[in-house]
Short mmCIF file of C-alpha atoms (C1' of nucleotides) in Angstrom, two decimals:
data_model
loop_
_atom_site.label_atom_id
_atom_site.label_comp_id
_atom_site.label_asym_id
_atom_site.label_seq_id
_atom_site.Cartn_x
_atom_site.Cartn_y
_atom_site.Cartn_z
CA UNK A 13 -13.31 -41.79 14.18
CA UNK A 14 -11.05 -38.81 14.06
CA UNK A 15 -9.79 -35.88 16.00
CA UNK A 16 -12.27 -33.05 16.68
CA UNK A 17 -11.66 -29.73 14.98
CA UNK A 18 -10.55 -27.08 17.46
CA UNK A 19 -9.77 -24.15 15.15
CA UNK A 20 -12.80 -23.16 13.13
CA UNK A 21 -13.04 -21.13 9.96
CA UNK A 22 -14.79 -18.47 12.01
CA UNK A 23 -11.86 -18.13 14.42
CA UNK A 24 -9.45 -17.69 11.54
CA UNK A 25 -11.59 -15.20 9.66
CA UNK A 26 -12.30 -13.25 12.84
CA UNK A 27 -8.60 -13.04 13.61
CA UNK A 28 -7.62 -12.04 10.08
CA UNK A 29 -10.34 -9.41 9.92
CA UNK A 30 -9.39 -7.94 13.29
CA UNK A 31 -5.77 -7.75 12.19
CA UNK A 32 -6.81 -5.99 9.01
CA UNK A 33 -8.72 -3.46 11.08
CA UNK A 34 -5.87 -2.80 13.46
CA UNK A 35 -2.72 -3.24 11.41
CA UNK A 36 -3.87 -3.08 7.83
CA UNK A 37 -4.26 -5.62 5.09
CA UNK A 38 -0.54 -5.74 4.33
CA UNK A 39 0.24 -7.25 7.74
CA UNK A 40 -2.14 -10.17 7.42
CA UNK A 41 0.29 -13.04 6.81
CA UNK A 42 -0.24 -16.72 7.45
CA UNK A 43 2.15 -16.88 10.38
CA UNK A 44 0.86 -13.70 12.04
CA UNK A 45 -2.75 -14.84 11.80
CA UNK A 46 -1.76 -18.20 13.22
CA UNK A 47 0.15 -16.60 16.09
CA UNK A 48 -2.76 -14.33 16.98
CA UNK A 49 -5.22 -17.19 16.73
CA UNK A 50 -2.96 -19.31 18.92
CA UNK A 51 -2.35 -22.10 16.44
CA UNK A 52 -0.01 -23.09 13.64
CA UNK A 53 -0.46 -22.13 10.00
CA UNK A 54 -1.87 -25.52 9.20
CA UNK A 55 -5.54 -24.93 10.14
CA UNK A 56 -5.57 -21.88 7.85
CA UNK A 57 -4.75 -23.97 4.80
CA UNK A 58 -7.23 -26.58 5.81
CA UNK A 59 -10.19 -24.19 5.64
CA UNK A 60 -8.83 -21.88 2.92
CA UNK A 61 -7.16 -23.07 -0.26
CA UNK A 62 -4.54 -20.33 -0.01
CA UNK A 63 -4.01 -16.89 1.47
CA UNK A 64 -5.73 -15.16 -1.42
CA UNK A 65 -8.94 -16.97 -0.54
CA UNK A 66 -8.63 -15.76 3.05
CA UNK A 67 -8.01 -12.21 1.86
CA UNK A 68 -11.13 -12.32 -0.24
CA UNK A 69 -13.11 -13.49 2.78
CA UNK A 70 -11.67 -10.61 4.79
CA UNK A 71 -12.70 -8.25 2.00
CA UNK A 72 -16.26 -9.54 2.11
CA UNK A 73 -16.34 -9.16 5.87
CA UNK A 74 -15.08 -5.58 5.49
CA UNK A 75 -17.95 -4.74 3.15
CA UNK A 76 -20.47 -6.08 5.63
CA UNK A 77 -18.72 -4.20 8.43
CA UNK A 78 -19.02 -0.92 6.56
CA UNK A 79 -22.70 -1.50 5.80
CA UNK A 80 -23.36 -2.12 9.47
CA UNK A 81 -21.31 0.90 10.43
CA UNK A 82 -23.23 3.09 8.02
CA UNK A 83 -26.67 1.83 8.95
CA UNK A 84 -25.99 2.23 12.67
CA UNK A 85 -24.37 5.64 12.41
CA UNK A 86 -26.53 8.27 14.18
CA UNK A 87 -28.51 10.49 11.85
CA UNK A 88 -27.88 13.90 13.32
CA UNK A 89 -27.83 15.88 10.10
CA UNK A 90 -30.71 17.57 8.36
CA UNK A 91 -30.42 15.75 5.06
CA UNK A 92 -29.66 12.16 3.99
CA UNK A 93 -26.65 13.49 2.14
CA UNK A 94 -25.04 15.06 5.20
CA UNK A 95 -25.73 11.89 7.15
CA UNK A 96 -24.02 9.83 4.47
CA UNK A 97 -21.09 12.21 4.46
CA UNK A 98 -20.74 12.24 8.24
CA UNK A 99 -20.76 8.46 8.40
CA UNK A 100 -18.37 8.05 5.48
CA UNK A 101 -15.86 10.54 6.85
CA UNK A 102 -16.07 9.07 10.35
CA UNK A 103 -15.50 5.60 8.93
CA UNK A 104 -12.36 6.78 7.14
CA UNK A 105 -11.08 8.35 10.36
CA UNK A 106 -11.93 5.52 12.75
CA UNK A 107 -11.39 2.54 10.45
CA UNK A 108 -8.63 3.84 8.23
CA UNK A 109 -7.29 0.42 7.27
CA UNK A 110 -10.71 -0.86 6.28
CA UNK A 111 -11.42 2.34 4.38
CA UNK A 112 -8.17 1.97 2.49
CA UNK A 113 -8.97 -1.61 1.62
CA UNK A 114 -12.53 -0.92 0.49
CA UNK A 115 -12.34 2.46 -1.20
CA UNK A 116 -8.76 3.11 -2.14
CA UNK A 117 -7.10 -0.11 -3.21
CA UNK A 118 -7.28 -0.96 -6.89
CA UNK A 119 -8.45 -4.52 -6.40
CA UNK A 120 -7.46 -7.35 -8.67
CA UNK A 121 -10.97 -8.74 -9.20
CA UNK A 122 -13.19 -6.84 -11.58
CA UNK A 123 -16.42 -6.17 -9.72
CA UNK A 124 -14.83 -6.34 -6.29
CA UNK A 125 -14.03 -2.72 -5.70
CA UNK A 126 -16.53 -0.47 -3.97
CA UNK A 127 -17.06 2.68 -5.96
CA UNK A 128 -19.50 5.47 -6.70
CA UNK A 129 -21.81 3.31 -8.81
CA UNK A 130 -22.07 0.43 -6.38
CA UNK A 131 -22.66 2.85 -3.53
CA UNK A 132 -25.43 4.49 -5.52
CA UNK A 133 -27.14 1.14 -5.84
CA UNK A 134 -26.68 0.25 -2.20
CA UNK A 135 -28.09 3.59 -1.09
CA UNK A 136 -31.01 3.18 -3.47
CA UNK A 137 -32.40 0.44 -1.24
CA UNK A 138 -32.23 2.57 1.85
CA UNK A 139 -35.14 4.33 3.46
CA UNK A 140 -34.99 8.11 3.53
CA UNK A 141 -32.06 7.71 1.25
CA UNK A 142 -29.70 9.92 -0.64
CA UNK A 143 -30.79 8.74 -4.04
CA UNK A 144 -34.36 9.75 -3.38
CA UNK A 145 -33.06 13.04 -2.10
CA UNK A 146 -31.20 13.85 -5.29
CA UNK A 147 -34.12 12.67 -7.41
CA UNK A 148 -36.43 14.96 -5.52
CA UNK A 149 -33.99 17.77 -6.02
CA UNK A 150 -34.16 17.15 -9.74
CA UNK A 151 -37.92 17.35 -9.81
CA UNK A 152 -37.65 20.64 -7.97
CA UNK A 153 -35.83 21.89 -11.05
CA UNK A 154 -32.26 21.37 -9.90
CA UNK A 155 -29.33 19.47 -11.36
CA UNK A 156 -29.54 16.04 -12.94
CA UNK A 157 -29.52 13.53 -10.05
CA UNK A 158 -26.66 11.55 -11.55
CA UNK A 159 -24.49 14.62 -11.71
CA UNK A 160 -25.54 15.73 -8.26
CA UNK A 161 -24.68 12.39 -6.73
CA UNK A 162 -21.30 12.49 -8.46
CA UNK A 163 -20.58 15.92 -7.02
CA UNK A 164 -21.68 14.78 -3.59
CA UNK A 165 -19.53 11.70 -3.79
CA UNK A 166 -16.47 13.62 -4.95
CA UNK A 167 -16.79 15.91 -1.97
CA UNK A 168 -17.30 13.37 0.78
CA UNK A 169 -14.75 11.03 -0.75
CA UNK A 170 -12.25 13.89 -0.77
CA UNK A 171 -12.84 14.70 2.88
CA UNK A 172 -12.62 11.03 3.82
CA UNK A 173 -9.33 10.53 1.98
CA UNK A 174 -7.89 13.62 3.63
CA UNK A 175 -8.90 12.34 7.04
CA UNK A 176 -7.06 9.13 6.20
CA UNK A 177 -3.73 10.94 5.99
CA UNK A 178 -4.49 13.15 8.97
CA UNK A 179 -5.08 16.10 6.70
CA UNK A 180 -8.64 16.78 7.80
CA UNK A 181 -9.05 18.59 11.10
CA UNK A 182 -12.63 19.81 11.04
CA UNK A 183 -14.91 18.90 13.93
CA UNK A 184 -18.14 16.98 13.44
CA UNK A 185 -20.12 20.18 13.79
CA UNK A 186 -18.01 21.97 11.22
CA UNK A 187 -18.24 18.99 8.90
CA UNK A 188 -22.01 18.87 9.15
CA UNK A 189 -22.27 22.56 8.41
CA UNK A 190 -19.85 22.18 5.51
CA UNK A 191 -21.81 19.30 4.00
CA UNK A 192 -25.19 20.94 4.31
CA UNK A 193 -23.84 24.16 2.92
CA UNK A 194 -22.28 22.25 0.04
CA UNK A 195 -25.49 20.41 -0.74
CA UNK A 196 -27.62 23.52 -0.78
CA UNK A 197 -25.27 25.23 -3.18
CA UNK A 198 -24.47 22.23 -5.33
CA UNK A 199 -27.98 21.18 -6.24
CA UNK B 21 44.77 5.72 -7.50
CA UNK B 22 41.73 3.54 -7.79
CA UNK B 23 39.16 2.18 -10.14
CA UNK B 24 36.86 4.74 -11.79
CA UNK B 25 33.20 4.75 -10.71
CA UNK B 26 30.92 3.49 -13.44
CA UNK B 27 27.55 3.51 -11.66
CA UNK B 28 26.69 6.96 -10.39
CA UNK B 29 24.21 8.03 -7.75
CA UNK B 30 22.24 9.67 -10.54
CA UNK B 31 21.87 6.41 -12.45
CA UNK B 32 20.58 4.65 -9.36
CA UNK B 33 18.16 7.38 -8.37
CA UNK B 34 16.91 7.71 -11.94
CA UNK B 35 16.26 3.99 -12.11
CA UNK B 36 14.55 3.81 -8.73
CA UNK B 37 12.37 6.81 -9.53
CA UNK B 38 11.37 5.44 -12.91
CA UNK B 39 10.44 2.14 -11.28
CA UNK B 40 8.33 3.97 -8.70
CA UNK B 41 6.51 5.75 -11.52
CA UNK B 42 5.82 2.61 -13.48
CA UNK B 43 5.43 -0.12 -10.89
CA UNK B 44 4.86 1.71 -7.65
CA UNK B 45 6.92 2.31 -4.58
CA UNK B 46 6.34 -1.21 -3.21
CA UNK B 47 8.23 -2.80 -6.08
CA UNK B 48 11.41 -0.79 -5.61
CA UNK B 49 13.75 -3.37 -4.10
CA UNK B 50 17.53 -3.42 -4.09
CA UNK B 51 17.81 -6.34 -6.49
CA UNK B 52 15.19 -5.00 -8.92
CA UNK B 53 16.80 -1.59 -9.07
CA UNK B 54 20.17 -3.22 -9.63
CA UNK B 55 18.80 -5.43 -12.39
CA UNK B 56 17.19 -2.50 -14.18
CA UNK B 57 20.32 -0.39 -13.79
CA UNK B 58 22.41 -3.27 -15.13
CA UNK B 59 24.61 -3.72 -12.10
CA UNK B 60 24.76 -5.58 -8.81
CA UNK B 61 23.25 -4.34 -5.55
CA UNK B 62 26.66 -3.22 -4.33
CA UNK B 63 26.79 0.23 -5.97
CA UNK B 64 23.44 1.07 -4.34
CA UNK B 65 24.82 0.59 -0.86
CA UNK B 66 27.93 2.50 -1.74
CA UNK B 67 26.03 5.70 -2.51
CA UNK B 68 23.12 5.16 -0.10
CA UNK B 69 23.50 3.99 3.47
CA UNK B 70 20.47 1.73 3.13
CA UNK B 71 17.27 1.34 1.14
CA UNK B 72 15.38 3.78 3.33
CA UNK B 73 17.78 6.51 2.29
CA UNK B 74 17.15 5.68 -1.36
CA UNK B 75 13.40 5.72 -0.80
CA UNK B 76 13.65 9.16 0.75
CA UNK B 77 15.60 10.36 -2.27
CA UNK B 78 12.89 8.94 -4.54
CA UNK B 79 10.29 10.76 -2.48
CA UNK B 80 12.15 14.04 -2.91
CA UNK B 81 12.41 13.44 -6.62
CA UNK B 82 8.67 12.76 -6.75
CA UNK B 83 7.92 16.10 -5.12
CA UNK B 84 10.05 17.91 -7.67
CA UNK B 85 8.40 15.90 -10.45
CA UNK B 86 4.95 16.97 -9.33
CA UNK B 87 5.98 20.61 -9.08
CA UNK B 88 7.31 20.46 -12.63
CA UNK B 89 4.20 18.68 -13.80
CA UNK B 90 1.99 21.30 -12.22
CA UNK B 91 3.93 24.30 -13.44
CA UNK B 92 4.05 22.96 -17.00
CA UNK B 93 0.41 21.87 -17.16
CA UNK B 94 -1.49 23.99 -19.72
CA UNK B 95 -3.71 26.68 -18.20
CA UNK B 96 -6.88 26.23 -20.19
CA UNK B 97 -9.33 27.08 -17.42
CA UNK B 98 -10.78 30.43 -16.56
CA UNK B 99 -9.60 30.52 -12.94
CA UNK B 100 -6.41 29.51 -11.10
CA UNK B 101 -8.53 27.10 -9.09
CA UNK B 102 -9.82 25.18 -12.07
CA UNK B 103 -6.28 25.06 -13.46
CA UNK B 104 -5.00 23.64 -10.20
CA UNK B 105 -7.80 21.09 -10.17
CA UNK B 106 -7.27 20.03 -13.77
CA UNK B 107 -3.55 19.52 -13.20
CA UNK B 108 -4.04 17.71 -9.91
CA UNK B 109 -6.65 15.33 -11.29
CA UNK B 110 -4.62 14.67 -14.43
CA UNK B 111 -1.57 13.92 -12.30
CA UNK B 112 -3.52 11.37 -10.28
CA UNK B 113 -4.72 9.72 -13.49
CA UNK B 114 -1.44 9.71 -15.39
CA UNK B 115 1.00 9.24 -12.52
CA UNK B 116 -1.08 7.16 -10.16
CA UNK B 117 1.87 5.60 -8.34
CA UNK B 118 3.50 8.94 -7.71
CA UNK B 119 0.18 10.40 -6.60
CA UNK B 120 -0.29 7.57 -4.17
CA UNK B 121 3.18 8.05 -2.77
CA UNK B 122 2.87 11.81 -2.39
CA UNK B 123 -0.72 12.40 -1.39
CA UNK B 124 -2.09 9.17 0.00
CA UNK B 125 0.60 7.35 1.93
CA UNK B 126 0.85 8.12 5.62
CA UNK B 127 4.58 8.71 5.65
CA UNK B 128 6.82 7.81 8.56
CA UNK B 129 8.61 11.15 8.77
CA UNK B 130 6.70 14.01 10.33
CA UNK B 131 6.92 16.88 7.89
CA UNK B 132 7.42 14.69 4.88
CA UNK B 133 3.86 14.22 3.70
CA UNK B 134 2.37 16.60 1.17
CA UNK B 135 -0.94 17.92 2.42
CA UNK B 136 -3.36 20.78 2.20
CA UNK B 137 -1.25 23.16 4.28
CA UNK B 138 2.02 22.56 2.46
CA UNK B 139 0.24 22.89 -0.88
CA UNK B 140 -1.24 26.18 0.28
CA UNK B 141 2.25 27.47 0.98
CA UNK B 142 3.65 26.23 -2.32
CA UNK B 143 0.82 27.80 -4.25
CA UNK B 144 1.30 31.04 -2.35
CA UNK B 145 4.57 31.64 -4.18
CA UNK B 146 2.97 31.16 -7.55
CA UNK B 147 1.99 33.92 -9.92
CA UNK B 148 -1.69 34.24 -10.68
CA UNK B 149 -2.15 31.75 -7.93
CA UNK B 150 -5.01 30.12 -6.16
CA UNK B 151 -4.25 31.68 -2.80
CA UNK B 152 -4.53 35.15 -4.21
CA UNK B 153 -7.74 34.10 -5.89
CA UNK B 154 -9.36 33.01 -2.65
CA UNK B 155 -8.07 36.07 -0.84
CA UNK B 156 -9.60 38.29 -3.49
CA UNK B 157 -12.83 36.40 -3.13
CA UNK B 158 -12.82 37.17 0.55
CA UNK B 159 -12.37 40.88 -0.04
CA UNK B 160 -15.32 40.73 -2.38
CA UNK B 161 -17.34 39.68 0.64
CA UNK B 162 -17.22 35.94 0.19
CA UNK B 163 -16.09 33.12 2.44
CA UNK B 164 -13.00 33.14 4.59
CA UNK B 165 -10.09 32.23 2.26
CA UNK B 166 -8.87 29.49 4.54
CA UNK B 167 -12.26 27.82 4.46
CA UNK B 168 -12.59 28.34 0.75
CA UNK B 169 -9.22 26.75 0.05
CA UNK B 170 -10.17 23.83 2.25
CA UNK B 171 -13.39 23.32 0.33
CA UNK B 172 -11.53 23.57 -2.95
CA UNK B 173 -8.93 21.11 -1.82
CA UNK B 174 -11.50 18.61 -0.56
CA UNK B 175 -13.19 18.67 -3.95
CA UNK B 176 -10.17 18.30 -6.21
CA UNK B 177 -8.58 15.78 -3.87
CA UNK B 178 -11.77 13.75 -3.98
CA UNK B 179 -11.86 13.72 -7.77
CA UNK B 180 -8.17 12.84 -7.93
CA UNK B 181 -8.54 9.93 -5.51
CA UNK B 182 -11.51 8.64 -7.47
CA UNK B 183 -9.55 8.78 -10.70
CA UNK B 184 -6.86 6.73 -8.95
CA UNK B 185 -9.20 3.78 -8.55
CA UNK B 186 -10.73 4.25 -11.97
CA UNK B 187 -13.91 5.64 -10.45
CA UNK B 188 -13.79 8.98 -12.23
CA UNK B 189 -14.93 8.99 -15.82
CA UNK B 190 -15.53 12.64 -16.60
CA UNK B 191 -13.78 14.17 -19.59
CA UNK B 192 -11.47 17.14 -19.29
CA UNK B 193 -14.18 19.43 -20.56
CA UNK B 194 -16.71 18.12 -18.07
CA UNK B 195 -14.14 18.39 -15.30
CA UNK B 196 -13.36 21.99 -16.13
CA UNK B 197 -17.03 22.86 -16.16
CA UNK B 198 -17.55 21.04 -12.88
CA UNK B 199 -14.66 22.84 -11.20
CA UNK B 200 -15.64 26.29 -12.36
CA UNK B 201 -19.23 25.67 -11.41
CA UNK B 202 -18.11 24.47 -8.01
CA UNK B 203 -15.89 27.47 -7.43
CA UNK B 204 -18.60 29.99 -8.33
CA UNK B 205 -21.04 28.39 -5.95
CA UNK B 206 -18.60 27.62 -3.15
CA UNK B 207 -17.15 31.05 -2.63
"C1'" DT C 30 55.26 -1.37 -15.97
"C1'" DC C 31 53.98 -2.04 -11.55
"C1'" DT C 32 51.39 -1.29 -7.32
"C1'" DG C 33 47.70 -0.37 -4.53
"C1'" DC C 34 43.27 1.51 -3.66
"C1'" DG C 35 38.63 1.40 -4.30
"C1'" DC C 36 34.68 -0.01 -7.32
"C1'" DC C 37 32.02 -3.73 -8.55
"C1'" DA C 38 30.37 -8.61 -8.75
"C1'" DT C 39 29.65 -12.90 -6.49
"C1'" DA C 40 28.19 -15.16 -2.80
"C1'" DA C 41 26.55 -15.54 1.54
"C1'" DC C 42 23.75 -14.50 5.92
"C1'" DA C 43 19.65 -13.78 8.41
"C1'" DC C 44 15.06 -13.03 7.92
"C1'" DT C 45 10.21 -13.21 6.05
"C1'" DT C 46 6.89 -14.80 2.85
"C1'" DG C 47 3.44 -18.72 1.00
"C1'" DT C 48 3.02 -23.41 0.84
"C1'" DT C 49 3.74 -28.35 1.64
"C1'" DA C 50 5.67 -32.73 3.63
"C1'" DT C 51 6.02 -35.20 7.77
"C1'" DT C 52 4.97 -36.35 12.23
"C1'" DT C 53 2.43 -36.12 16.39
"C1'" DT C 54 -1.91 -36.03 18.74
"C1'" DA C 55 -6.62 -36.48 20.06
"C1'" DC C 56 -11.00 -38.25 19.27
"C1'" DC C 57 -14.82 -41.51 17.73
"C1'" DG C 58 -16.43 -46.02 16.63
"C1'" DT C 59 -15.59 -50.54 17.47
"C1'" DA D 29 -8.80 -50.59 25.37
"C1'" DC D 30 -7.63 -50.08 20.90
"C1'" DG D 31 -7.12 -48.55 15.92
"C1'" DG D 32 -7.91 -45.74 12.48
"C1'" DT D 33 -8.45 -41.20 10.91
"C1'" DA D 34 -8.48 -36.50 10.59
"C1'" DA D 35 -6.68 -32.33 12.78
"C1'" DA D 36 -2.92 -29.85 14.36
"C1'" DA D 37 2.09 -29.04 15.19
"C1'" DT D 38 6.68 -29.20 13.52
"C1'" DA D 39 9.72 -28.71 10.13
"C1'" DA D 40 11.08 -27.99 5.73
"C1'" DC D 41 11.27 -25.90 0.87
"C1'" DA D 42 11.64 -22.33 -2.51
"C1'" DA D 43 11.49 -17.68 -3.35
"C1'" DG D 44 12.35 -13.01 -2.12
"C1'" DT D 45 13.88 -9.27 1.11
"C1'" DG D 46 17.83 -6.04 3.15
"C1'" DT D 47 22.47 -6.18 4.09
"C1'" DT D 48 27.33 -7.65 4.38
"C1'" DA D 49 31.70 -10.35 3.64
"C1'" DT D 50 34.90 -11.72 0.09
"C1'" DG D 51 37.48 -11.41 -3.91
"C1'" DG D 52 38.60 -9.93 -8.63
"C1'" DC D 53 39.71 -6.21 -11.48
"C1'" DG D 54 40.54 -1.85 -13.56
"C1'" DC D 55 42.51 2.58 -13.35
"C1'" DA D 56 45.50 6.42 -11.40
"C1'" DG D 57 49.93 7.48 -9.46
"C1'" DA D 58 54.71 5.98 -9.00
#
DNA sequence: TCTGCGCCATAACACTTGTTATTTTACCGT
DNA sequence: ACGGTAAAATAACAAGTGTTATGGCGCAGA
């Protein structure tokens, strides 16, 4: 009946996502994606209405990528909080373009941006999680868990953003010590 | 001898800087600057070799702007650290585009980017400054001042970056309390 | 007043962007 | 084998970028 499709939506999304990882969101243009995928720009606009739709798909893929990254990151710290911090900071260092896209760009869509509140909810579903940790700390007569999580988030977000601009030079060991020390004092 | 200059380098730089403040660095193009300055693009390339040179001038102006902002910010806190934090966070909130340019963009030039170390040096020349504060804390038997400044910087930088994406909703009073509480525990 | 130099505006060039029209090409059903 | 049809390639359009060539025009010196 008709010609068989040779460039799938998966190939295009994979290519665009990989380019976002390596070169940053700003460099994901129709022609560059096409060149890297080894085709013309036409298949892109067959499977996506326009570039914005592709960018949104890349954004969704980035969220999933971070969740995988976080869940697979080795838990070497003594507390859920330090493990979260270690993973978050490492993600900013190793996947700076994805970190920028997810946690630093003021996105156009309303509920699209990943922030403190959405992270709190995500972590709530996790086993041995940070939220339970801060709640337990509250019952032990410490700070309000909401406040504590905010303080925690400010700190690890700060370190992560510094690592993004190359302004964070602490080793993993030093970071772990710093985080655990911070948690003990902050709660 | 010749026609008198009507568009000065000051007019162009002023316009470009104001556009960076309001619309962000990315929107500062030759034609847009010219339109806002009420002239053609020609005067721009008379006083600046190319756009990159103008952007560097804007960057320099942004640094000076931040220094003014910081030095004029009211000192309502009880410690130099909390005053630094209040000013830094307010700057990120009120001048988000300038903050992004100065503290979040990985600049091309080597020594151009403002970071923890350069801030440490700037603050060192200040009266009643943060550096002296952390040094005094050390003599009182507390943490190493370098470490303490790093911790301080991580925290205020984190809050500032959150405020950039609208993910920081604490009032000035709450912020001040948070910072002073953090400093007392961290040192 | 005139002349010439240099400022400024207009227009153009070369390039990149998203997007779309047109044409070629390959496949599946007949 | 052959047509039709959808996919893919080619090419084009409109808009926007930095930058440069061209030409008018206004002001200082004569």
